[in-house]
């Protein structure tokens, strides 16, 4: 038995002469939160729509729980729950009534289950209110509650936090994390924000122009590439000149706002660099490890667009 729940195999979508998704190979493993990252227009939604059998690939296939989507069609999606757009509800009806209608469950089971899931997403006390009075974040949560009714083993969410305010984003993120922990569901979630994926995903793939650019464990990717430190000191220009005379610190440059210096450096060598500067008479007020994956991600995208 493989622990791979979802696999795209050379998945490709061509619109006229634009390759929206280009021979994409990704694998989502049992129980993980998989981040599917890429800037707007990268091909995330197109990929997700192909996975959900809403549109058909030009080439390639998707394997879900070992079944070929090409062969099994919708049957391959029985254990999958997805929220791909802003979920559509009947605005004049309550959340409870929406869940009853859209959930398609048999009556006696329905009410108890629905309330359990509304409780789960933090909407129990608003269950009787018309959905048109809900915020965007509440709509997203209701969307999640609805797919939970199906008790899916794989949840696919296309940019679940886009358009939410920071508090709403946090709530949705936490909910996804909890569902993953409590129920062991596997989650595939797309985002155009690296930090979001970083916060909850264990593995990720970055796509750009429909192509896979990097993939792997978030932890490993975060360690990848040159790590940098931002040094806050009283005389940045002088300190930079001083550092540049040392071959180990030849990458030293003034930080964007002029208030410090950036140097490429492994994190474990920070104390050593600190001592060097202090011994040379510089006041060092902070040494801050930089989030290099962000830079890496941006370079990847900008480099490609140039
Ligand atoms: P993302 O979700 O990552 O923002 P999309 O998958 O929506 O990206 O879009 C990928 C590319 O495919 C974009 O260039 C987009 O304009 C194009 N595209 C998406 N849907 C269609 C369509 N129905 N017809 C033509 N081009 C499309
Ligand atoms: Mg999209």
JSON list of N, CA and C in Angstrom, two decimals, residues 207-279:
[
{"chain": "A", "resi": 207, "resn": "UNK", "atom": "N", "xyz": [4.98, 26.27, -8.22]},
{"chain": "A", "resi": 207, "resn": "UNK", "atom": "CA", "xyz": [4.86, 26.27, -9.67]},
{"chain": "A", "resi": 207, "resn": "UNK", "atom": "C", "xyz": [4.88, 27.70, -10.20]},
{"chain": "A", "resi": 208, "resn": "UNK", "atom": "N", "xyz": [5.33, 27.80, -11.43]},
{"chain": "A", "resi": 208, "resn": "UNK", "atom": "CA", "xyz": [5.37, 29.09, -12.10]},
{"chain": "A", "resi": 208, "resn": "UNK", "atom": "C", "xyz": [5.23, 28.83, -13.58]},
{"chain": "A", "resi": 209, "resn": "UNK", "atom": "N", "xyz": [4.39, 29.61, -14.24]},
{"chain": "A", "resi": 209, "resn": "UNK", "atom": "CA", "xyz": [4.08, 29.36, -15.65]},
{"chain": "A", "resi": 209, "resn": "UNK", "atom": "C", "xyz": [3.75, 27.89, -15.90]},
{"chain": "A", "resi": 210, "resn": "UNK", "atom": "N", "xyz": [2.99, 27.32, -14.98]},
{"chain": "A", "resi": 210, "resn": "UNK", "atom": "CA", "xyz": [2.52, 25.96, -15.17]},
{"chain": "A", "resi": 210, "resn": "UNK", "atom": "C", "xyz": [3.54, 24.87, -14.90]},
{"chain": "A", "resi": 211, "resn": "UNK", "atom": "N", "xyz": [4.75, 25.27, -14.61]},
{"chain": "A", "resi": 211, "resn": "UNK", "atom": "CA", "xyz": [5.79, 24.26, -14.42]},
{"chain": "A", "resi": 211, "resn": "UNK", "atom": "C", "xyz": [6.23, 24.15, -12.96]},
{"chain": "A", "resi": 212, "resn": "UNK", "atom": "N", "xyz": [6.57, 22.95, -12.56]},
{"chain": "A", "resi": 212, "resn": "UNK", "atom": "CA", "xyz": [7.08, 22.74, -11.22]},
{"chain": "A", "resi": 212, "resn": "UNK", "atom": "C", "xyz": [8.48, 23.34, -11.13]},
{"chain": "A", "resi": 213, "resn": "UNK", "atom": "N", "xyz": [8.69, 24.21, -10.16]},
{"chain": "A", "resi": 213, "resn": "UNK", "atom": "CA", "xyz": [10.00, 24.84, -9.99]},
{"chain": "A", "resi": 213, "resn": "UNK", "atom": "C", "xyz": [10.78, 24.18, -8.86]},
{"chain": "A", "resi": 214, "resn": "UNK", "atom": "N", "xyz": [10.17, 24.04, -7.73]},
{"chain": "A", "resi": 214, "resn": "UNK", "atom": "CA", "xyz": [10.80, 23.35, -6.60]},
{"chain": "A", "resi": 214, "resn": "UNK", "atom": "C", "xyz": [9.74, 22.58, -5.84]},
{"chain": "A", "resi": 215, "resn": "UNK", "atom": "N", "xyz": [10.15, 21.53, -5.20]},
{"chain": "A", "resi": 215, "resn": "UNK", "atom": "CA", "xyz": [9.22, 20.77, -4.40]},
{"chain": "A", "resi": 215, "resn": "UNK", "atom": "C", "xyz": [9.98, 20.04, -3.32]},
{"chain": "A", "resi": 216, "resn": "UNK", "atom": "N", "xyz": [9.29, 19.75, -2.24]},
{"chain": "A", "resi": 216, "resn": "UNK", "atom": "CA", "xyz": [9.93, 18.98, -1.19]},
{"chain": "A", "resi": 216, "resn": "UNK", "atom": "C", "xyz": [9.43, 19.40, 0.17]},
{"chain": "A", "resi": 217, "resn": "UNK", "atom": "N", "xyz": [10.16, 18.98, 1.18]},
{"chain": "A", "resi": 217, "resn": "UNK", "atom": "CA", "xyz": [9.75, 19.29, 2.54]},
{"chain": "A", "resi": 217, "resn": "UNK", "atom": "C", "xyz": [9.96, 20.78, 2.81]},
{"chain": "A", "resi": 218, "resn": "UNK", "atom": "N", "xyz": [8.99, 21.39, 3.43]},
{"chain": "A", "resi": 218, "resn": "UNK", "atom": "CA", "xyz": [9.08, 22.83, 3.72]},
{"chain": "A", "resi": 218, "resn": "UNK", "atom": "C", "xyz": [10.31, 23.11, 4.57]},
{"chain": "A", "resi": 219, "resn": "UNK", "atom": "N", "xyz": [10.53, 22.24, 5.53]},
{"chain": "A", "resi": 219, "resn": "UNK", "atom": "CA", "xyz": [11.68, 22.38, 6.42]},
{"chain": "A", "resi": 219, "resn": "UNK", "atom": "C", "xyz": [13.00, 22.38, 5.63]},
{"chain": "A", "resi": 220, "resn": "UNK", "atom": "N", "xyz": [13.15, 21.41, 4.73]},
{"chain": "A", "resi": 220, "resn": "UNK", "atom": "CA", "xyz": [14.37, 21.32, 3.94]},
{"chain": "A", "resi": 220, "resn": "UNK", "atom": "C", "xyz": [14.51, 22.51, 3.01]},
{"chain": "A", "resi": 221, "resn": "UNK", "atom": "N", "xyz": [13.40, 22.92, 2.41]},
{"chain": "A", "resi": 221, "resn": "UNK", "atom": "CA", "xyz": [13.47, 24.05, 1.48]},
{"chain": "A", "resi": 221, "resn": "UNK", "atom": "C", "xyz": [13.84, 25.33, 2.21]},
{"chain": "A", "resi": 222, "resn": "UNK", "atom": "N", "xyz": [13.36, 25.43, 3.45]},
{"chain": "A", "resi": 222, "resn": "UNK", "atom": "CA", "xyz": [13.69, 26.62, 4.24]},
{"chain": "A", "resi": 222, "resn": "UNK", "atom": "C", "xyz": [15.18, 26.69, 4.54]},
{"chain": "A", "resi": 223, "resn": "UNK", "atom": "N", "xyz": [15.79, 25.51, 4.64]},
{"chain": "A", "resi": 223, "resn": "UNK", "atom": "CA", "xyz": [17.22, 25.48, 4.94]},
{"chain": "A", "resi": 223, "resn": "UNK", "atom": "C", "xyz": [18.05, 25.70, 3.68]},
{"chain": "A", "resi": 224, "resn": "UNK", "atom": "N", "xyz": [17.35, 25.48, 2.53]},
{"chain": "A", "resi": 224, "resn": "UNK", "atom": "CA", "xyz": [18.08, 25.51, 1.27]},
{"chain": "A", "resi": 224, "resn": "UNK", "atom": "C", "xyz": [18.53, 26.91, 0.89]},
{"chain": "A", "resi": 225, "resn": "UNK", "atom": "N", "xyz": [19.50, 26.94, 0.03]},
{"chain": "A", "resi": 225, "resn": "UNK", "atom": "CA", "xyz": [19.97, 28.22, -0.47]},
{"chain": "A", "resi": 225, "resn": "UNK", "atom": "C", "xyz": [20.80, 28.92, 0.58]},
{"chain": "A", "resi": 226, "resn": "UNK", "atom": "N", "xyz": [21.46, 30.00, 0.22]},
{"chain": "A", "resi": 226, "resn": "UNK", "atom": "CA", "xyz": [22.28, 30.70, 1.20]},
{"chain": "A", "resi": 226, "resn": "UNK", "atom": "C", "xyz": [21.39, 31.31, 2.26]},
{"chain": "A", "resi": 227, "resn": "UNK", "atom": "N", "xyz": [21.75, 31.08, 3.52]},
{"chain": "A", "resi": 227, "resn": "UNK", "atom": "CA", "xyz": [20.99, 31.77, 4.55]},
{"chain": "A", "resi": 227, "resn": "UNK", "atom": "C", "xyz": [21.69, 33.08, 4.83]},
{"chain": "A", "resi": 228, "resn": "UNK", "atom": "N", "xyz": [20.92, 34.03, 5.23]},
{"chain": "A", "resi": 228, "resn": "UNK", "atom": "CA", "xyz": [21.46, 35.38, 5.44]},
{"chain": "A", "resi": 228, "resn": "UNK", "atom": "C", "xyz": [21.18, 35.86, 6.83]},
{"chain": "A", "resi": 229, "resn": "UNK", "atom": "N", "xyz": [22.01, 36.80, 7.24]},
{"chain": "A", "resi": 229, "resn": "UNK", "atom": "CA", "xyz": [21.74, 37.44, 8.51]},
{"chain": "A", "resi": 229, "resn": "UNK", "atom": "C", "xyz": [21.74, 38.95, 8.29]},
{"chain": "A", "resi": 230, "resn": "UNK", "atom": "N", "xyz": [20.84, 39.60, 8.98]},
{"chain": "A", "resi": 230, "resn": "UNK", "atom": "CA", "xyz": [20.80, 41.07, 8.93]},
{"chain": "A", "resi": 230, "resn": "UNK", "atom": "C", "xyz": [21.44, 41.57, 10.21]},
{"chain": "A", "resi": 231, "resn": "UNK", "atom": "N", "xyz": [22.48, 42.38, 10.05]},
{"chain": "A", "resi": 231, "resn": "UNK", "atom": "CA", "xyz": [23.21, 42.90, 11.21]},
{"chain": "A", "resi": 231, "resn": "UNK", "atom": "C", "xyz": [22.80, 44.35, 11.43]},
{"chain": "A", "resi": 232, "resn": "UNK", "atom": "N", "xyz": [22.37, 44.64, 12.63]},
{"chain": "A", "resi": 232, "resn": "UNK", "atom": "CA", "xyz": [22.04, 46.03, 12.97]},
{"chain": "A", "resi": 232, "resn": "UNK", "atom": "C", "xyz": [23.22, 46.60, 13.75]},
{"chain": "A", "resi": 233, "resn": "UNK", "atom": "N", "xyz": [23.80, 47.62, 13.21]},
{"chain": "A", "resi": 233, "resn": "UNK", "atom": "CA", "xyz": [24.97, 48.21, 13.85]},
{"chain": "A", "resi": 233, "resn": "UNK", "atom": "C", "xyz": [24.95, 49.72, 13.71]},
{"chain": "A", "resi": 234, "resn": "UNK", "atom": "N", "xyz": [25.76, 50.40, 14.55]},
{"chain": "A", "resi": 234, "resn": "UNK", "atom": "CA", "xyz": [25.74, 51.85, 14.55]},
{"chain": "A", "resi": 234, "resn": "UNK", "atom": "C", "xyz": [26.36, 52.45, 13.29]},
{"chain": "A", "resi": 235, "resn": "UNK", "atom": "N", "xyz": [27.36, 51.80, 12.71]},
{"chain": "A", "resi": 235, "resn": "UNK", "atom": "CA", "xyz": [28.02, 52.39, 11.54]},
{"chain": "A", "resi": 235, "resn": "UNK", "atom": "C", "xyz": [28.01, 51.37, 10.39]},
{"chain": "A", "resi": 236, "resn": "UNK", "atom": "N", "xyz": [26.87, 51.18, 9.77]},
{"chain": "A", "resi": 236, "resn": "UNK", "atom": "CA", "xyz": [26.75, 50.12, 8.77]},
{"chain": "A", "resi": 236, "resn": "UNK", "atom": "C", "xyz": [27.76, 50.22, 7.62]},
{"chain": "A", "resi": 237, "resn": "UNK", "atom": "N", "xyz": [27.98, 51.43, 7.11]},
{"chain": "A", "resi": 237, "resn": "UNK", "atom": "CA", "xyz": [28.86, 51.57, 5.95]},
{"chain": "A", "resi": 237, "resn": "UNK", "atom": "C", "xyz": [30.29, 51.12, 6.29]},
{"chain": "A", "resi": 238, "resn": "UNK", "atom": "N", "xyz": [30.76, 51.57, 7.44]},
{"chain": "A", "resi": 238, "resn": "UNK", "atom": "CA", "xyz": [32.12, 51.19, 7.87]},
{"chain": "A", "resi": 238, "resn": "UNK", "atom": "C", "xyz": [32.20, 49.70, 8.15]},
{"chain": "A", "resi": 239, "resn": "UNK", "atom": "N", "xyz": [31.19, 49.21, 8.83]},
{"chain": "A", "resi": 239, "resn": "UNK", "atom": "CA", "xyz": [31.18, 47.78, 9.18]},
{"chain": "A", "resi": 239, "resn": "UNK", "atom": "C", "xyz": [31.17, 46.93, 7.91]},
{"chain": "A", "resi": 240, "resn": "UNK", "atom": "N", "xyz": [30.47, 47.41, 6.90]},
{"chain": "A", "resi": 240, "resn": "UNK", "atom": "CA", "xyz": [30.42, 46.65, 5.65]},
{"chain": "A", "resi": 240, "resn": "UNK", "atom": "C", "xyz": [31.80, 46.62, 5.01]},
{"chain": "A", "resi": 241, "resn": "UNK", "atom": "N", "xyz": [32.47, 47.77, 4.97]},
{"chain": "A", "resi": 241, "resn": "UNK", "atom": "CA", "xyz": [33.83, 47.82, 4.41]},
{"chain": "A", "resi": 241, "resn": "UNK", "atom": "C", "xyz": [34.74, 46.86, 5.16]},
{"chain": "A", "resi": 242, "resn": "UNK", "atom": "N", "xyz": [34.62, 46.88, 6.48]},
{"chain": "A", "resi": 242, "resn": "UNK", "atom": "CA", "xyz": [35.43, 46.01, 7.33]},
{"chain": "A", "resi": 242, "resn": "UNK", "atom": "C", "xyz": [35.18, 44.53, 6.99]},
{"chain": "A", "resi": 243, "resn": "UNK", "atom": "N", "xyz": [33.91, 44.17, 6.86]},
{"chain": "A", "resi": 243, "resn": "UNK", "atom": "CA", "xyz": [33.57, 42.77, 6.60]},
{"chain": "A", "resi": 243, "resn": "UNK", "atom": "C", "xyz": [34.05, 42.33, 5.22]},
{"chain": "A", "resi": 244, "resn": "UNK", "atom": "N", "xyz": [33.97, 43.22, 4.28]},
{"chain": "A", "resi": 244, "resn": "UNK", "atom": "CA", "xyz": [34.34, 42.86, 2.91]},
{"chain": "A", "resi": 244, "resn": "UNK", "atom": "C", "xyz": [35.82, 42.50, 2.76]},
{"chain": "A", "resi": 245, "resn": "UNK", "atom": "N", "xyz": [36.63, 42.99, 3.71]},
{"chain": "A", "resi": 245, "resn": "UNK", "atom": "CA", "xyz": [38.06, 42.64, 3.65]},
{"chain": "A", "resi": 245, "resn": "UNK", "atom": "C", "xyz": [38.28, 41.17, 4.03]},
{"chain": "A", "resi": 246, "resn": "UNK", "atom": "N", "xyz": [37.27, 40.58, 4.64]},
{"chain": "A", "resi": 246, "resn": "UNK", "atom": "CA", "xyz": [37.35, 39.17, 5.04]},
{"chain": "A", "resi": 246, "resn": "UNK", "atom": "C", "xyz": [36.63, 38.32, 4.01]},
{"chain": "A", "resi": 247, "resn": "UNK", "atom": "N", "xyz": [37.32, 37.36, 3.46]},
{"chain": "A", "resi": 247, "resn": "UNK", "atom": "CA", "xyz": [36.78, 36.56, 2.36]},
{"chain": "A", "resi": 247, "resn": "UNK", "atom": "C", "xyz": [35.46, 35.86, 2.73]},
{"chain": "A", "resi": 248, "resn": "UNK", "atom": "N", "xyz": [35.33, 35.45, 3.98]},
{"chain": "A", "resi": 248, "resn": "UNK", "atom": "CA", "xyz": [34.12, 34.74, 4.41]},
{"chain": "A", "resi": 248, "resn": "UNK", "atom": "C", "xyz": [32.88, 35.65, 4.34]},
{"chain": "A", "resi": 249, "resn": "UNK", "atom": "N", "xyz": [33.12, 36.96, 4.38]},
{"chain": "A", "resi": 249, "resn": "UNK", "atom": "CA", "xyz": [31.97, 37.88, 4.44]},
{"chain": "A", "resi": 249, "resn": "UNK", "atom": "C", "xyz": [31.92, 38.79, 3.23]},
{"chain": "A", "resi": 250, "resn": "UNK", "atom": "N", "xyz": [32.47, 38.32, 2.12]},
{"chain": "A", "resi": 250, "resn": "UNK", "atom": "CA", "xyz": [32.55, 39.17, 0.93]},
{"chain": "A", "resi": 250, "resn": "UNK", "atom": "C", "xyz": [31.17, 39.51, 0.36]},
{"chain": "A", "resi": 251, "resn": "UNK", "atom": "N", "xyz": [30.14, 38.77, 0.79]},
{"chain": "A", "resi": 251, "resn": "UNK", "atom": "CA", "xyz": [28.79, 39.04, 0.30]},
{"chain": "A", "resi": 251, "resn": "UNK", "atom": "C", "xyz": [28.12, 40.21, 1.03]},
{"chain": "A", "resi": 252, "resn": "UNK", "atom": "N", "xyz": [28.83, 40.79, 1.99]},
{"chain": "A", "resi": 252, "resn": "UNK", "atom": "CA", "xyz": [28.23, 41.87, 2.79]},
{"chain": "A", "resi": 252, "resn": "UNK", "atom": "C", "xyz": [27.74, 43.02, 1.92]},
{"chain": "A", "resi": 253, "resn": "UNK", "atom": "N", "xyz": [26.50, 43.47, 2.19]},
{"chain": "A", "resi": 253, "resn": "UNK", "atom": "CA", "xyz": [25.98, 44.64, 1.47]},
{"chain": "A", "resi": 253, "resn": "UNK", "atom": "C", "xyz": [25.01, 45.38, 2.39]},
{"chain": "A", "resi": 254, "resn": "UNK", "atom": "N", "xyz": [24.82, 46.64, 2.08]},
{"chain": "A", "resi": 254, "resn": "UNK", "atom": "CA", "xyz": [23.92, 47.45, 2.91]},
{"chain": "A", "resi": 254, "resn": "UNK", "atom": "C", "xyz": [22.49, 46.96, 2.71]},
{"chain": "A", "resi": 255, "resn": "UNK", "atom": "N", "xyz": [21.78, 46.81, 3.81]},
{"chain": "A", "resi": 255, "resn": "UNK", "atom": "CA", "xyz": [20.39, 46.38, 3.78]},
{"chain": "A", "resi": 255, "resn": "UNK", "atom": "C", "xyz": [19.53, 47.46, 3.11]},
{"chain": "A", "resi": 256, "resn": "UNK", "atom": "N", "xyz": [18.44, 47.03, 2.50]},
{"chain": "A", "resi": 256, "resn": "UNK", "atom": "CA", "xyz": [17.54, 47.92, 1.75]},
{"chain": "A", "resi": 256, "resn": "UNK", "atom": "C", "xyz": [17.30, 49.28, 2.39]},
{"chain": "A", "resi": 257, "resn": "UNK", "atom": "N", "xyz": [16.97, 49.33, 3.68]},
{"chain": "A", "resi": 257, "resn": "UNK", "atom": "CA", "xyz": [16.61, 50.61, 4.32]},
{"chain": "A", "resi": 257, "resn": "UNK", "atom": "C", "xyz": [17.84, 51.36, 4.85]},
{"chain": "A", "resi": 258, "resn": "UNK", "atom": "N", "xyz": [19.03, 50.81, 4.61]},
{"chain": "A", "resi": 258, "resn": "UNK", "atom": "CA", "xyz": [20.25, 51.49, 5.05]},
{"chain": "A", "resi": 258, "resn": "UNK", "atom": "C", "xyz": [20.58, 51.30, 6.52]},
{"chain": "A", "resi": 259, "resn": "UNK", "atom": "N", "xyz": [19.69, 50.67, 7.25]},
{"chain": "A", "resi": 259, "resn": "UNK", "atom": "CA", "xyz": [19.86, 50.55, 8.69]},
{"chain": "A", "resi": 259, "resn": "UNK", "atom": "C", "xyz": [20.65, 49.33, 9.13]},
{"chain": "A", "resi": 260, "resn": "UNK", "atom": "N", "xyz": [21.25, 48.63, 8.20]},
{"chain": "A", "resi": 260, "resn": "UNK", "atom": "CA", "xyz": [21.99, 47.44, 8.59]},
{"chain": "A", "resi": 260, "resn": "UNK", "atom": "C", "xyz": [22.73, 46.85, 7.41]},
{"chain": "A", "resi": 261, "resn": "UNK", "atom": "N", "xyz": [23.28, 45.66, 7.64]},
{"chain": "A", "resi": 261, "resn": "UNK", "atom": "CA", "xyz": [24.05, 44.98, 6.59]},
{"chain": "A", "resi": 261, "resn": "UNK", "atom": "C", "xyz": [23.51, 43.55, 6.44]},
{"chain": "A", "resi": 262, "resn": "UNK", "atom": "N", "xyz": [23.42, 43.11, 5.21]},
{"chain": "A", "resi": 262, "resn": "UNK", "atom": "CA", "xyz": [23.08, 41.71, 4.96]},
{"chain": "A", "resi": 262, "resn": "UNK", "atom": "C", "xyz": [24.34, 40.94, 4.60]},
{"chain": "A", "resi": 263, "resn": "UNK", "atom": "N", "xyz": [24.48, 39.77, 5.20]},
{"chain": "A", "resi": 263, "resn": "UNK", "atom": "CA", "xyz": [25.62, 38.90, 4.87]},
{"chain": "A", "resi": 263, "resn": "UNK", "atom": "C", "xyz": [25.10, 37.48, 4.71]},
{"chain": "A", "resi": 264, "resn": "UNK", "atom": "N", "xyz": [25.60, 36.80, 3.71]},
{"chain": "A", "resi": 264, "resn": "UNK", "atom": "CA", "xyz": [25.28, 35.38, 3.56]},
{"chain": "A", "resi": 264, "resn": "UNK", "atom": "C", "xyz": [26.07, 34.61, 4.60]},
{"chain": "A", "resi": 265, "resn": "UNK", "atom": "N", "xyz": [25.35, 33.81, 5.35]},
{"chain": "A", "resi": 265, "resn": "UNK", "atom": "CA", "xyz": [26.02, 33.15, 6.48]},
{"chain": "A", "resi": 265, "resn": "UNK", "atom": "C", "xyz": [25.16, 32.01, 7.01]},
{"chain": "A", "resi": 266, "resn": "UNK", "atom": "N", "xyz": [25.79, 30.90, 7.35]},
{"chain": "A", "resi": 266, "resn": "UNK", "atom": "CA", "xyz": [25.05, 29.84, 8.03]},
{"chain": "A", "resi": 266, "resn": "UNK", "atom": "C", "xyz": [24.68, 30.32, 9.42]},
{"chain": "A", "resi": 267, "resn": "UNK", "atom": "N", "xyz": [23.48, 29.97, 9.83]},
{"chain": "A", "resi": 267, "resn": "UNK", "atom": "CA", "xyz": [22.98, 30.47, 11.12]},
{"chain": "A", "resi": 267, "resn": "UNK", "atom": "C", "xyz": [23.90, 30.16, 12.30]},
{"chain": "A", "resi": 268, "resn": "UNK", "atom": "N", "xyz": [24.57, 29.01, 12.26]},
{"chain": "A", "resi": 268, "resn": "UNK", "atom": "CA", "xyz": [25.40, 28.64, 13.42]},
{"chain": "A", "resi": 268, "resn": "UNK", "atom": "C", "xyz": [26.66, 29.51, 13.54]},
{"chain": "A", "resi": 269, "resn": "UNK", "atom": "N", "xyz": [26.94, 30.27, 12.48]},
{"chain": "A", "resi": 269, "resn": "UNK", "atom": "CA", "xyz": [28.14, 31.12, 12.54]},
{"chain": "A", "resi": 269, "resn": "UNK", "atom": "C", "xyz": [27.81, 32.56, 12.96]},
{"chain": "A", "resi": 270, "resn": "UNK", "atom": "N", "xyz": [26.58, 32.79, 13.35]},
{"chain": "A", "resi": 270, "resn": "UNK", "atom": "CA", "xyz": [26.20, 34.14, 13.77]},
{"chain": "A", "resi": 270, "resn": "UNK", "atom": "C", "xyz": [27.02, 34.64, 14.98]},
{"chain": "A", "resi": 271, "resn": "UNK", "atom": "N", "xyz": [27.19, 33.81, 16.04]},
{"chain": "A", "resi": 271, "resn": "UNK", "atom": "CA", "xyz": [27.95, 34.30, 17.20]},
{"chain": "A", "resi": 271, "resn": "UNK", "atom": "C", "xyz": [29.38, 34.71, 16.85]},
{"chain": "A", "resi": 272, "resn": "UNK", "atom": "N", "xyz": [29.98, 33.93, 15.97]},
{"chain": "A", "resi": 272, "resn": "UNK", "atom": "CA", "xyz": [31.35, 34.19, 15.53]},
{"chain": "A", "resi": 272, "resn": "UNK", "atom": "C", "xyz": [31.46, 35.57, 14.85]},
{"chain": "A", "resi": 273, "resn": "UNK", "atom": "N", "xyz": [30.49, 35.83, 13.98]},
{"chain": "A", "resi": 273, "resn": "UNK", "atom": "CA", "xyz": [30.49, 37.12, 13.27]},
{"chain": "A", "resi": 273, "resn": "UNK", "atom": "C", "xyz": [30.23, 38.27, 14.24]},
{"chain": "A", "resi": 274, "resn": "UNK", "atom": "N", "xyz": [29.37, 38.00, 15.19]},
{"chain": "A", "resi": 274, "resn": "UNK", "atom": "CA", "xyz": [29.06, 39.00, 16.22]},
{"chain": "A", "resi": 274, "resn": "UNK", "atom": "C", "xyz": [30.33, 39.39, 16.98]},
{"chain": "A", "resi": 275, "resn": "UNK", "atom": "N", "xyz": [31.08, 38.35, 17.41]},
{"chain": "A", "resi": 275, "resn": "UNK", "atom": "CA", "xyz": [32.34, 38.61, 18.14]},
{"chain": "A", "resi": 275, "resn": "UNK", "atom": "C", "xyz": [33.32, 39.42, 17.31]},
{"chain": "A", "resi": 276, "resn": "UNK", "atom": "N", "xyz": [33.43, 39.05, 16.05]},
{"chain": "A", "resi": 276, "resn": "UNK", "atom": "CA", "xyz": [34.37, 39.73, 15.15]},
{"chain": "A", "resi": 276, "resn": "UNK", "atom": "C", "xyz": [34.07, 41.23, 15.09]},
{"chain": "A", "resi": 277, "resn": "UNK", "atom": "N", "xyz": [32.77, 41.54, 14.94]},
{"chain": "A", "resi": 277, "resn": "UNK", "atom": "CA", "xyz": [32.38, 42.95, 14.83]},
{"chain": "A", "resi": 277, "resn": "UNK", "atom": "C", "xyz": [32.59, 43.70, 16.14]},
{"chain": "A", "resi": 278, "resn": "UNK", "atom": "N", "xyz": [32.20, 43.06, 17.23]},
{"chain": "A", "resi": 278, "resn": "UNK", "atom": "CA", "xyz": [32.33, 43.71, 18.54]},
{"chain": "A", "resi": 278, "resn": "UNK", "atom": "C", "xyz": [33.81, 43.95, 18.85]},
{"chain": "A", "resi": 279, "resn": "UNK", "atom": "N", "xyz": [34.65, 42.95, 18.58]},
{"chain": "A", "resi": 279, "resn": "UNK", "atom": "CA", "xyz": [36.09, 43.09, 18.82]},
{"chain": "A", "resi": 279, "resn": "UNK", "atom": "C", "xyz": [36.70, 44.20, 17.98]}
]
